[in-house]
Coordinates of C-alpha atoms in Angstrom, one line a residue:
M1 CA 19.7 -18.0 8.0
R2 CA 21.3 -17.8 4.6
I3 CA 18.1 -18.8 2.9
L4 CA 16.2 -16.0 4.8
F5 CA 18.8 -13.5 3.7
I6 CA 18.5 -14.6 0.0
L7 CA 14.7 -14.5 0.3
L8 CA 14.7 -10.9 1.8
T9 CA 17.2 -9.8 -0.8
F10 CA 14.9 -11.1 -3.6
L11 CA 11.9 -9.4 -2.0
L12 CA 13.7 -6.1 -1.7
W13 CA 14.8 -6.3 -5.4
Q14 CA 11.1 -6.9 -6.3
F15 CA 9.7 -4.0 -4.1
P16 CA 7.0 -2.4 -6.1
A17 CA 7.4 1.2 -7.2
Y18 CA 3.9 2.6 -6.6
A19 CA 4.7 6.0 -5.3
I20 CA 7.3 8.0 -7.1
L21 CA 7.9 11.4 -5.6
G22 CA 6.9 14.3 -7.9
E23 CA 5.1 12.1 -10.3
K24 CA 1.4 11.5 -10.8
Y25 CA 0.0 8.6 -8.8
S26 CA -0.7 5.4 -10.8
T27 CA -3.7 3.3 -9.8
Q28 CA -2.1 0.3 -11.6
K29 CA 0.3 -1.2 -9.2
T30 CA 3.2 -2.9 -11.0
W31 CA 6.3 -4.7 -10.0
A32 CA 9.4 -2.6 -10.7
G33 CA 12.3 -4.4 -12.2
T34 CA 10.4 -7.2 -13.9
A35 CA 10.2 -7.5 -17.7
S36 CA 6.4 -8.2 -17.7
N37 CA 5.5 -5.5 -15.1
S38 CA 2.9 -7.9 -13.8
T39 CA 0.4 -6.5 -11.3
A40 CA 1.5 -6.7 -7.6
S41 CA -0.7 -8.3 -5.0
V42 CA -0.6 -6.0 -1.9
K43 CA -2.7 -5.5 1.2
R44 CA -4.3 -2.1 1.1
L45 CA -4.7 -0.5 4.4
V46 CA -6.1 3.0 4.2
A47 CA -7.4 5.5 1.7
K48 CA -8.4 8.7 3.4
M49 CA -8.5 12.5 3.1
S50 CA -6.8 14.7 5.6
T51 CA -8.9 17.0 7.7
A52 CA -7.8 20.0 5.6
Q53 CA -8.6 18.0 2.4
T54 CA -5.2 19.1 1.0
Y55 CA -3.9 15.6 0.4
S56 CA -5.0 12.0 0.5
V57 CA -3.1 9.0 1.8
E58 CA -2.8 5.6 0.1
S59 CA -1.2 2.9 2.3
Y60 CA -0.1 -0.6 1.5
V61 CA 2.1 -3.4 3.0
I62 CA 4.5 -5.6 1.1
A63 CA 7.4 -7.7 2.2
G64 CA 7.2 -6.5 5.8
I65 CA 7.2 -2.7 4.9
T66 CA 4.2 -0.4 5.3
V67 CA 4.4 2.5 2.7
R68 CA 2.2 5.5 2.8
E69 CA 1.9 7.8 -0.2
Y70 CA 0.7 11.4 0.3
L71 CA -1.1 12.7 -2.8
L72 CA -2.1 16.2 -3.7
P73 CA -5.6 16.7 -5.1
T74 CA -3.9 16.8 -8.6
G75 CA -2.7 13.2 -8.0
V76 CA 1.0 14.1 -7.7
V77 CA 2.9 12.3 -4.9
C78 CA 4.4 15.0 -2.6
A79 CA 5.6 12.7 0.2
V80 CA 6.2 9.0 1.0
T81 CA 6.7 7.4 4.4
W82 CA 7.7 3.8 5.4
D83 CA 8.2 1.6 8.4
G84 CA 9.0 -2.0 8.8
I85 CA 11.8 -4.5 9.4
F86 CA 14.1 -3.1 6.7
Y87 CA 14.3 -0.1 4.5
P88 CA 12.7 -0.1 1.0
D89 CA 14.7 0.5 -2.1
L90 CA 14.8 4.3 -2.0
S91 CA 15.8 4.6 -5.7
Q92 CA 12.4 3.3 -6.6
L93 CA 10.5 5.5 -4.3
L94 CA 12.5 8.7 -5.0
G95 CA 12.4 8.3 -8.8
S96 CA 14.1 11.2 -10.5
Y97 CA 15.3 12.5 -7.1
A98 CA 17.3 9.4 -6.3
D99 CA 20.5 10.6 -7.8
E100 CA 20.2 14.0 -6.0
Y101 CA 19.6 12.1 -2.7
R102 CA 22.6 9.8 -3.2
E103 CA 25.0 12.7 -4.1
K104 CA 23.9 14.7 -1.0
S105 CA 24.1 11.7 1.2
K106 CA 27.7 11.0 0.1
E107 CA 28.6 14.7 0.8
Q108 CA 27.1 14.5 4.3
G109 CA 28.7 11.2 5.1
K110 CA 27.5 8.6 7.7
K111 CA 27.4 9.3 11.4
V112 CA 28.5 6.1 13.2
G113 CA 25.9 5.0 15.7
A114 CA 23.3 7.5 14.7
K115 CA 19.7 6.3 15.1
R116 CA 18.4 9.1 12.9
S117 CA 19.7 10.7 9.7
Q118 CA 18.5 13.5 7.4
V119 CA 19.6 14.3 3.9
K120 CA 18.4 17.6 2.7
S121 CA 18.8 19.4 -0.6
D122 CA 16.9 22.2 -2.3
N123 CA 14.4 19.8 -3.9
I124 CA 14.1 16.8 -1.5
V125 CA 14.3 15.9 2.2
V126 CA 14.9 12.2 3.2
E127 CA 14.8 11.2 6.9
K128 CA 15.6 7.7 8.2
W129 CA 15.4 6.4 11.7
G130 CA 15.2 3.3 13.8
R131 CA 17.3 0.4 14.9
G132 CA 17.0 -3.4 14.9
R133 CA 13.8 -4.5 13.3
S134 CA 12.0 -1.2 13.7
L135 CA 13.0 1.0 10.9
G136 CA 11.2 4.0 9.4
G137 CA 11.5 7.1 7.4
R138 CA 10.0 9.7 5.1
A139 CA 10.8 11.6 2.0
Y140 CA 9.1 14.7 0.8
L141 CA 9.4 17.5 -1.7
P142 CA 9.4 20.9 0.1
N143 CA 8.3 22.7 -3.0
L144 CA 5.2 20.6 -3.4
F145 CA 4.4 20.3 0.3
P146 CA 0.8 21.4 0.9
E147 CA 0.3 24.8 2.5
G148 CA -1.1 24.6 6.0
V149 CA 0.0 21.0 6.6
E150 CA 2.3 20.4 9.5
L151 CA 5.3 18.2 8.8
D152 CA 4.4 16.0 11.8
E153 CA 1.2 14.9 9.9
I154 CA 3.4 13.1 7.4
Q155 CA 4.3 9.9 9.4

């Protein structure tokens, strides 16, 4: 069990930062936190346009987590969702919004026993849910969210 914990910790530390909220999507996938920034090997799932053609979705799986990136036609990442057996390193996915998320999260505090949480600021919304080995969430930028797209589409 201890070896499994160490392995999962290592994998989390090595989680690739592909989608960074508010930044332009990069087609070169690199491992965050490594000196060489070597290319990550991932299993790509989907690349599709929404019916309204207001965003595209890139999906990949790594270390037991499925991450979906929602891209505007300009290539800017406006939302990210995830689901898996554990949460990804949000500081990598949120990029420059990570500090704002952490500060707001501390202000709101944790609700003991809550299966769902939402941290909301003027610039970013982060929602997390789940229990056991079924965890998920999403983060999006309200100011960049495409017009005419329902929030429920971002899952």
